[in-house]
mmCIF file of C-alpha atoms in Angstrom:
data_model
loop_
_atom_site.group_PDB
_atom_site.id
_atom_site.type_symbol
_atom_site.label_atom_id
_atom_site.label_comp_id
_atom_site.label_asym_id
_atom_site.label_seq_id
_atom_site.Cartn_x
_atom_site.Cartn_y
_atom_site.Cartn_z
ATOM 1 C CA MET A 1 1.318 20.212 -32.416
ATOM 2 C CA GLU A 2 4.844 20.233 -31.017
ATOM 3 C CA ILE A 3 5.801 23.377 -29.107
ATOM 4 C CA LYS A 4 9.583 23.340 -29.318
ATOM 5 C CA TRP A 5 10.221 26.272 -26.995
ATOM 6 C CA LEU A 6 8.139 25.035 -24.056
ATOM 7 C CA HIS A 7 10.909 23.400 -22.045
ATOM 8 C CA TYR A 8 13.024 26.597 -22.250
ATOM 9 C CA ILE A 9 10.469 28.546 -20.187
ATOM 10 C CA PRO A 10 12.016 28.002 -16.696
ATOM 11 C CA ILE A 11 15.443 29.116 -17.959
ATOM 12 C CA TYR A 12 14.072 32.173 -19.725
ATOM 13 C CA VAL A 13 12.039 33.268 -16.697
ATOM 14 C CA ALA A 14 15.098 32.818 -14.480
ATOM 15 C CA LEU A 15 17.165 34.936 -16.896
ATOM 16 C CA CYS A 16 14.616 37.731 -16.898
ATOM 17 C CA GLU A 17 14.238 37.781 -13.124
ATOM 18 C CA GLU A 18 17.925 37.412 -12.268
ATOM 19 C CA LYS A 19 18.960 39.858 -15.058
ATOM 20 C CA SER A 20 22.172 37.923 -15.737
ATOM 21 C CA ILE A 21 23.360 34.648 -17.091
ATOM 22 C CA ALA A 22 25.402 34.027 -13.952
ATOM 23 C CA GLY A 23 22.389 34.713 -11.727
ATOM 24 C CA ALA A 24 20.168 32.342 -13.716
ATOM 25 C CA ALA A 25 22.870 29.659 -13.657
ATOM 26 C CA LYS A 26 23.195 29.924 -9.877
ATOM 27 C CA ARG A 27 19.412 29.806 -9.417
ATOM 28 C CA LEU A 28 19.012 26.744 -11.616
ATOM 29 C CA LYS A 29 22.243 25.115 -10.398
ATOM 30 C CA CYS A 30 23.863 24.746 -13.810
ATOM 31 C CA SER A 31 26.754 26.330 -15.720
ATOM 32 C CA ASN A 32 26.842 29.768 -17.341
ATOM 33 C CA ALA A 33 27.651 28.118 -20.656
ATOM 34 C CA HIS A 34 24.515 25.967 -20.453
ATOM 35 C CA ILE A 35 22.295 29.009 -19.818
ATOM 36 C CA SER A 36 23.913 30.893 -22.698
ATOM 37 C CA ARG A 37 23.430 27.992 -25.114
ATOM 38 C CA GLN A 38 19.799 27.551 -24.070
ATOM 39 C CA LEU A 39 19.064 31.242 -24.655
ATOM 40 C CA GLN A 40 20.639 31.099 -28.118
ATOM 41 C CA GLN A 41 18.599 28.017 -28.987
ATOM 42 C CA LEU A 42 15.368 29.630 -27.732
ATOM 43 C CA GLU A 43 15.949 32.770 -29.815
ATOM 44 C CA SER A 44 16.760 30.592 -32.825
ATOM 45 C CA ILE A 45 13.532 28.622 -32.423
ATOM 46 C CA LEU A 46 11.458 31.819 -32.073
ATOM 47 C CA SER A 47 13.465 33.719 -34.722
ATOM 48 C CA VAL A 48 13.354 36.688 -32.327
ATOM 49 C CA GLN A 49 16.006 38.429 -30.248
ATOM 50 C CA LEU A 50 14.775 38.422 -26.690
ATOM 51 C CA ILE A 51 17.692 39.993 -24.828
ATOM 52 C CA HIS A 52 20.301 42.629 -25.725
ATOM 53 C CA ARG A 53 23.419 41.396 -24.011
ATOM 54 C CA THR A 54 26.917 42.793 -23.928
ATOM 55 C CA THR A 55 29.693 42.466 -21.403
ATOM 56 C CA ARG A 56 28.116 45.311 -19.401
ATOM 57 C CA GLN A 57 24.419 45.300 -20.265
ATOM 58 C CA PHE A 58 21.554 42.803 -20.061
ATOM 59 C CA ASN A 59 18.297 44.312 -21.356
ATOM 60 C CA LEU A 60 15.099 42.701 -22.593
ATOM 61 C CA THR A 61 13.911 43.684 -26.044
ATOM 62 C CA TYR A 62 10.296 44.651 -26.583
ATOM 63 C CA ASP A 63 9.586 41.120 -27.804
ATOM 64 C CA GLY A 64 11.562 39.754 -24.868
ATOM 65 C CA ILE A 65 9.363 41.661 -22.389
ATOM 66 C CA GLU A 66 6.135 40.458 -24.020
ATOM 67 C CA PHE A 67 7.407 36.894 -24.159
ATOM 68 C CA TYR A 68 8.439 37.074 -20.498
ATOM 69 C CA LYS A 69 4.923 38.143 -19.456
ATOM 70 C CA GLN A 70 3.370 35.164 -21.232
ATOM 71 C CA ALA A 71 6.126 32.777 -20.144
ATOM 72 C CA LYS A 72 5.786 33.831 -16.508
ATOM 73 C CA HIS A 73 2.029 33.317 -16.602
ATOM 74 C CA LEU A 74 2.521 29.913 -18.215
ATOM 75 C CA LEU A 75 5.128 28.847 -15.652
ATOM 76 C CA ASP A 76 2.999 30.022 -12.719
ATOM 77 C CA SER A 77 0.022 28.076 -14.086
ATOM 78 C CA ALA A 78 2.119 24.958 -14.560
ATOM 79 C CA GLU A 79 3.474 25.211 -10.998
ATOM 80 C CA ALA A 80 -0.056 25.661 -9.645
ATOM 81 C CA ILE A 81 -1.241 22.567 -11.502
ATOM 82 C CA ASN A 82 1.766 20.610 -10.270
ATOM 83 C CA ALA A 83 1.194 21.709 -6.672
ATOM 84 C CA LYS A 84 -2.458 20.706 -6.887
ATOM 85 C CA LEU A 85 -1.657 17.274 -8.293
ATOM 86 C CA LEU A 86 0.983 16.613 -5.647
ATOM 87 C CA SER A 87 -0.872 18.087 -2.683
ATOM 88 C CA PRO A 88 -2.416 15.401 -0.413
ATOM 89 C CA GLU A 89 -4.990 17.935 0.794
ATOM 90 C CA SER A 90 -6.395 18.328 -2.705
ATOM 91 C CA MET A 91 -6.232 14.673 -3.714
ATOM 92 C CA ALA A 92 -9.381 13.567 -5.516
ATOM 93 C CA GLY A 93 -10.613 10.648 -7.583
ATOM 94 C CA LYS A 94 -11.563 7.032 -6.968
ATOM 95 C CA LEU A 95 -9.640 4.010 -5.699
ATOM 96 C CA ARG A 96 -10.897 0.441 -6.049
ATOM 97 C CA ILE A 97 -9.494 -1.900 -3.411
ATOM 98 C CA ALA A 98 -9.609 -5.703 -3.314
ATOM 99 C CA ALA A 99 -8.969 -7.382 0.024
ATOM 100 C CA SER A 100 -8.958 -10.788 1.665
ATOM 101 C CA ALA A 101 -12.400 -11.262 3.184
ATOM 102 C CA SER A 102 -11.024 -13.165 6.166
ATOM 103 C CA PHE A 103 -8.627 -10.515 7.424
ATOM 104 C CA GLY A 104 -9.627 -7.459 5.434
ATOM 105 C CA SER A 105 -12.512 -6.500 7.696
ATOM 106 C CA ILE A 106 -10.354 -7.068 10.789
ATOM 107 C CA LEU A 107 -7.288 -5.173 9.601
ATOM 108 C CA LEU A 108 -8.646 -2.540 7.256
ATOM 109 C CA THR A 109 -11.918 -1.121 8.570
ATOM 110 C CA GLU A 110 -10.384 1.346 11.020
ATOM 111 C CA PRO A 111 -7.507 2.584 8.815
ATOM 112 C CA LEU A 112 -9.856 2.868 5.819
ATOM 113 C CA ALA A 113 -12.139 5.081 7.888
ATOM 114 C CA GLU A 114 -9.151 7.184 8.967
ATOM 115 C CA PHE A 115 -7.942 7.497 5.374
ATOM 116 C CA CYS A 116 -11.416 8.635 4.247
ATOM 117 C CA ARG A 117 -11.544 11.243 7.005
ATOM 118 C CA THR A 118 -8.086 12.516 6.100
ATOM 119 C CA TYR A 119 -8.714 12.617 2.334
ATOM 120 C CA PRO A 120 -12.464 13.159 1.909
ATOM 121 C CA LYS A 121 -12.197 13.900 -1.830
ATOM 122 C CA ILE A 122 -10.909 10.392 -2.592
ATOM 123 C CA ASP A 123 -13.729 7.883 -3.085
ATOM 124 C CA ILE A 124 -12.973 4.368 -1.836
ATOM 125 C CA GLU A 125 -14.636 1.185 -3.090
ATOM 126 C CA VAL A 126 -13.622 -2.006 -1.265
ATOM 127 C CA ILE A 127 -14.413 -5.519 -2.482
ATOM 128 C CA PHE A 128 -13.782 -8.320 0.007
ATOM 129 C CA THR A 129 -13.046 -11.660 -1.644
ATOM 130 C CA GLU A 130 -11.223 -14.899 -0.925
ATOM 131 C CA SER A 131 -10.306 -15.404 -4.590
ATOM 132 C CA PRO A 132 -7.228 -13.584 -5.933
ATOM 133 C CA LEU A 133 -8.109 -11.279 -8.824
ATOM 134 C CA ASP A 134 -6.223 -9.907 -11.791
ATOM 135 C CA LEU A 135 -6.058 -6.330 -10.557
ATOM 136 C CA ILE A 136 -5.608 -4.723 -13.950
ATOM 137 C CA GLU A 137 -8.248 -6.809 -15.710
ATOM 138 C CA SER A 138 -10.726 -6.314 -12.845
ATOM 139 C CA GLY A 139 -10.048 -2.583 -12.584
ATOM 140 C CA PHE A 140 -8.533 -2.556 -9.081
ATOM 141 C CA ASP A 141 -5.845 -0.129 -7.980
ATOM 142 C CA VAL A 142 -4.622 -1.934 -4.845
ATOM 143 C CA ALA A 143 -5.142 -5.321 -3.169
ATOM 144 C CA PHE A 144 -4.483 -6.821 0.263
ATOM 145 C CA TYR A 145 -3.944 -10.564 -0.101
ATOM 146 C CA LEU A 146 -2.705 -13.503 1.917
ATOM 147 C CA THR A 147 -0.501 -15.293 -0.580
ATOM 148 C CA ASN A 148 2.726 -17.276 -0.726
ATOM 149 C CA SER A 149 3.630 -15.881 -4.141
ATOM 150 C CA PRO A 150 2.721 -12.325 -5.216
ATOM 151 C CA PRO A 151 1.808 -12.362 -8.930
ATOM 152 C CA GLU A 152 4.351 -11.304 -11.511
ATOM 153 C CA GLY A 153 4.038 -7.721 -12.693
ATOM 154 C CA TYR A 154 2.952 -6.398 -9.311
ATOM 155 C CA VAL A 155 4.736 -4.542 -6.546
ATOM 156 C CA GLY A 156 4.289 -6.373 -3.256
ATOM 157 C CA HIS A 157 4.874 -4.961 0.226
ATOM 158 C CA TYR A 158 5.099 -7.727 2.839
ATOM 159 C CA PHE A 159 3.640 -7.077 6.295
ATOM 160 C CA ARG A 160 3.484 -10.315 8.260
ATOM 161 C CA SER A 161 2.551 -13.982 8.049
ATOM 162 C CA LEU A 162 -0.134 -15.823 10.015
ATOM 163 C CA GLN A 163 1.047 -17.651 13.131
ATOM 164 C CA CYS A 164 -1.863 -19.977 13.836
ATOM 165 C CA LYS A 165 -2.566 -21.616 17.180
ATOM 166 C CA PRO A 166 -5.338 -23.967 18.349
ATOM 167 C CA PHE A 167 -8.067 -22.114 20.236
ATOM 168 C CA ALA A 168 -11.302 -23.352 21.788
ATOM 169 C CA HIS A 169 -14.110 -22.156 24.055
ATOM 170 C CA ILE A 170 -13.677 -23.131 27.699
ATOM 171 C CA ASN A 171 -17.091 -24.826 27.703
ATOM 172 C CA TYR A 172 -16.128 -27.049 24.780
ATOM 173 C CA MET A 173 -12.924 -28.079 26.528
ATOM 174 C CA ARG A 174 -14.545 -28.700 29.915
ATOM 175 C CA ASN A 175 -15.075 -32.435 29.360
ATOM 176 C CA GLN A 176 -12.320 -33.141 26.818
ATOM 177 C CA GLY A 177 -9.607 -34.133 29.240
ATOM 178 C CA GLU A 178 -6.044 -32.817 29.356
ATOM 179 C CA ILE A 179 -4.507 -31.683 26.064
ATOM 180 C CA THR A 180 -0.732 -31.464 26.420
ATOM 181 C CA HIS A 181 0.555 -32.787 23.086
ATOM 182 C CA PRO A 182 -0.427 -32.091 19.452
ATOM 183 C CA SER A 183 -1.406 -35.749 19.027
ATOM 184 C CA HIS A 184 -4.148 -35.163 21.599
ATOM 185 C CA LEU A 185 -5.844 -32.786 19.147
ATOM 186 C CA ASN A 186 -6.976 -35.790 17.112
ATOM 187 C CA LYS A 187 -9.695 -36.620 19.615
ATOM 188 C CA LEU A 188 -11.273 -33.143 19.243
ATOM 189 C CA ASN A 189 -13.599 -31.769 16.586
ATOM 190 C CA HIS A 190 -12.005 -29.084 14.417
ATOM 191 C CA ILE A 191 -13.371 -26.019 12.642
ATOM 192 C CA LEU A 192 -11.434 -25.957 9.393
ATOM 193 C CA TYR A 193 -10.649 -23.181 6.959
ATOM 194 C CA LYS A 194 -11.459 -24.401 3.438
ATOM 195 C CA ASN A 195 -11.750 -22.565 0.139
ATOM 196 C CA THR A 196 -11.802 -23.623 -3.509
ATOM 197 C CA ASP A 197 -7.991 -23.884 -3.608
ATOM 198 C CA PHE A 198 -6.967 -25.553 -0.341
ATOM 199 C CA THR A 199 -7.942 -26.757 3.126
ATOM 200 C CA LEU A 200 -5.885 -25.808 6.176
ATOM 201 C CA ASN A 201 -6.027 -29.148 7.955
ATOM 202 C CA ASN A 202 -2.420 -30.346 7.845
ATOM 203 C CA TRP A 203 -0.193 -28.754 10.487
ATOM 204 C CA THR A 204 3.347 -29.285 11.727
ATOM 205 C CA PHE A 205 3.823 -28.408 15.387
ATOM 206 C CA ASN A 206 7.267 -27.613 16.793
ATOM 207 C CA LYS A 207 7.918 -27.708 20.498
ATOM 208 C CA ILE A 208 9.223 -24.348 21.713
ATOM 209 C CA LYS A 209 12.858 -24.536 22.920
ATOM 210 C CA SER A 210 13.130 -28.054 21.525
ATOM 211 C CA LYS A 211 13.722 -29.780 18.186
ATOM 212 C CA GLU A 212 10.729 -32.068 18.621
ATOM 213 C CA ASN A 213 8.102 -31.731 15.918
ATOM 214 C CA ILE A 214 5.050 -33.626 14.738
ATOM 215 C CA THR A 215 2.748 -33.298 11.743
ATOM 216 C CA ILE A 216 -0.928 -34.056 12.219
ATOM 217 C CA ASN A 217 -3.985 -34.002 9.986
ATOM 218 C CA LEU A 218 -6.939 -32.377 11.712
ATOM 219 C CA GLU A 219 -10.477 -33.542 11.031
ATOM 220 C CA GLY A 220 -13.704 -31.712 11.660
ATOM 221 C CA SER A 221 -17.394 -31.576 10.898
ATOM 222 C CA PHE A 222 -17.411 -27.843 10.154
ATOM 223 C CA SER A 223 -15.462 -26.092 7.381
ATOM 224 C CA VAL A 224 -15.838 -22.554 6.092
ATOM 225 C CA ASN A 225 -13.928 -20.051 3.932
ATOM 226 C CA LEU A 226 -14.227 -17.095 6.309
ATOM 227 C CA VAL A 227 -12.090 -16.716 9.415
ATOM 228 C CA ALA A 228 -14.820 -14.660 11.106
ATOM 229 C CA SER A 229 -17.176 -17.646 10.768
ATOM 230 C CA MET A 230 -14.519 -19.910 12.279
ATOM 231 C CA VAL A 231 -14.349 -17.581 15.278
ATOM 232 C CA ASP A 232 -18.146 -17.555 15.615
ATOM 233 C CA ALA A 233 -18.304 -21.343 15.430
ATOM 234 C CA MET A 234 -15.595 -21.625 18.077
ATOM 235 C CA LEU A 235 -17.437 -19.198 20.352
ATOM 236 C CA ASN A 236 -20.520 -21.384 19.920
ATOM 237 C CA GLU A 237 -18.543 -24.372 21.198
ATOM 238 C CA CYS A 238 -18.361 -26.260 17.883
ATOM 239 C CA GLY A 239 -14.739 -27.265 18.333
ATOM 240 C CA VAL A 240 -11.125 -26.151 17.960
ATOM 241 C CA ALA A 241 -10.030 -23.533 15.431
ATOM 242 C CA MET A 242 -6.505 -22.872 14.196
ATOM 243 C CA LEU A 243 -6.344 -19.070 14.292
ATOM 244 C CA ASP A 244 -3.905 -16.192 14.235
ATOM 245 C CA GLU A 245 -4.224 -13.754 17.155
ATOM 246 C CA LEU A 246 -5.445 -11.117 14.686
ATOM 247 C CA ALA A 247 -8.658 -13.089 14.241
ATOM 248 C CA LEU A 248 -9.446 -12.582 17.932
ATOM 249 C CA SER A 249 -8.344 -8.962 18.191
ATOM 250 C CA LYS A 250 -11.843 -7.476 17.765
ATOM 251 C CA LEU A 251 -13.503 -9.626 20.429
ATOM 252 C CA SER A 252 -14.725 -8.019 23.621
ATOM 253 C CA GLN A 253 -12.689 -8.600 26.744
ATOM 254 C CA THR A 254 -15.417 -10.887 28.091
ATOM 255 C CA LYS A 255 -15.537 -13.108 25.009
ATOM 256 C CA ARG A 256 -11.744 -13.186 24.766
ATOM 257 C CA SER A 257 -11.535 -14.427 28.351
ATOM 258 C CA GLU A 258 -13.762 -17.403 27.428
ATOM 259 C CA ILE A 259 -11.229 -18.683 24.885
ATOM 260 C CA VAL A 260 -8.239 -20.854 25.742
ATOM 261 C CA GLN A 261 -5.145 -21.602 23.704
ATOM 262 C CA LEU A 262 -4.309 -25.291 23.613
ATOM 263 C CA ILE A 263 -0.767 -26.692 23.857
ATOM 264 C CA PRO A 264 0.882 -23.254 24.371
ATOM 265 C CA ASN A 265 4.338 -24.912 24.489
ATOM 266 C CA TRP A 266 4.022 -25.785 20.798
ATOM 267 C CA GLU A 267 3.950 -23.548 17.732
ATOM 268 C CA THR A 268 3.304 -23.862 14.012
ATOM 269 C CA GLN A 269 5.276 -22.412 11.119
ATOM 270 C CA PRO A 270 4.088 -19.019 9.777
ATOM 271 C CA ILE A 271 1.804 -19.342 6.734
ATOM 272 C CA LEU A 272 0.097 -17.148 4.131
ATOM 273 C CA PRO A 273 2.106 -13.905 4.116
ATOM 274 C CA LEU A 274 0.013 -10.731 3.948
ATOM 275 C CA TYR A 275 0.929 -8.446 1.054
ATOM 276 C CA LEU A 276 -0.196 -5.080 -0.187
ATOM 277 C CA LEU A 277 -0.154 -5.357 -3.991
ATOM 278 C CA TYR A 278 -0.494 -2.924 -6.876
ATOM 279 C CA PRO A 279 0.380 -3.116 -10.588
ATOM 280 C CA LYS A 280 3.958 -2.234 -11.453
ATOM 281 C CA ARG A 281 3.789 1.048 -13.353
ATOM 282 C CA LYS A 282 6.297 3.726 -14.264
ATOM 283 C CA HIS A 283 3.944 6.504 -13.176
ATOM 284 C CA LEU A 284 1.751 5.497 -10.247
ATOM 285 C CA PRO A 285 -1.235 7.843 -9.767
ATOM 286 C CA GLN A 286 -0.607 10.177 -6.859
ATOM 287 C CA ARG A 287 -3.744 9.101 -4.972
ATOM 288 C CA THR A 288 -2.636 5.452 -5.261
ATOM 289 C CA LYS A 289 0.839 6.289 -3.983
ATOM 290 C CA LEU A 290 -0.734 8.222 -1.114
ATOM 291 C CA PHE A 291 -2.915 5.221 -0.227
ATOM 292 C CA VAL A 292 0.006 2.779 -0.419
ATOM 293 C CA ASP A 293 2.238 4.953 1.785
ATOM 294 C CA PHE A 294 -0.575 5.415 4.312
ATOM 295 C CA PHE A 295 -1.167 1.670 4.699
ATOM 296 C CA ARG A 296 2.508 0.757 4.661
ATOM 297 C CA ASP A 297 2.931 2.987 7.711
ATOM 298 C CA TYR A 298 -0.213 1.668 9.396
ATOM 299 C CA LEU A 299 0.184 -2.061 8.748
ATOM 300 C CA GLY A 300 3.924 -1.922 9.281
ATOM 301 C CA ASN A 301 3.211 -1.541 13.005
ATOM 302 C CA ILE A 302 0.979 -4.623 13.229
ATOM 303 C CA HIS A 303 2.578 -7.764 14.646
#
């Protein structure tokens, strides 16, 4: 059922409390004429005179007083509901999050824990996967993906791309001879990242402060679709792994000191941009917006 007078409530309450058209207009930041027209329309809809008004007097009728009491209660209730919905402290509900398995556990575990402590009434379910999902079809609210092309129909917030470098354990490199040029990498065994869509084995190296570049195809006896497993294999002296510094950020100081970066005077082009994604909607749920803003601030500081 359509309630035609509902949107007049704020104006009518302002009129009653300010006791003048001019006062209500100032309070609501609109013209006197607008307030006067709205009052006439409200009385026409209700078929009741609410206010006796002359050039000198502004008095509520009996019906006007009774309507004000109900209107005030209704407005207060609506404002309370609005405040509750918009208040971060009272946020509640569930969020389903999809995240890249390789970097999700590295990047997200700590901020997810902080978010849960800050907003304990919001339930978080995180699914780590290396396969991009249709968020809407799979019922996810937000995703963190490494992708060159965010899917159409989604809002994507870019954070950073991966800047991979060749790393190896010092024990593995002990008897490998001097490695000073990317071409020397061909004589080493490589731990490769490989999933159902691609293998990261073809790299172009650019010499820092020089225009020299070379593209090489790395070969290895070990391939895996999890970066954490690449790190473990490298630590166990299985070979060289092309890794972003983020992949090593959770290692202890002792383990980190056992790893060497090869050919530090060369660099590769950034790959696989990290995005925070969510479906493009006119009205994003408040808890989702809260989550997105929280992680934009957090991940925006990661380099």
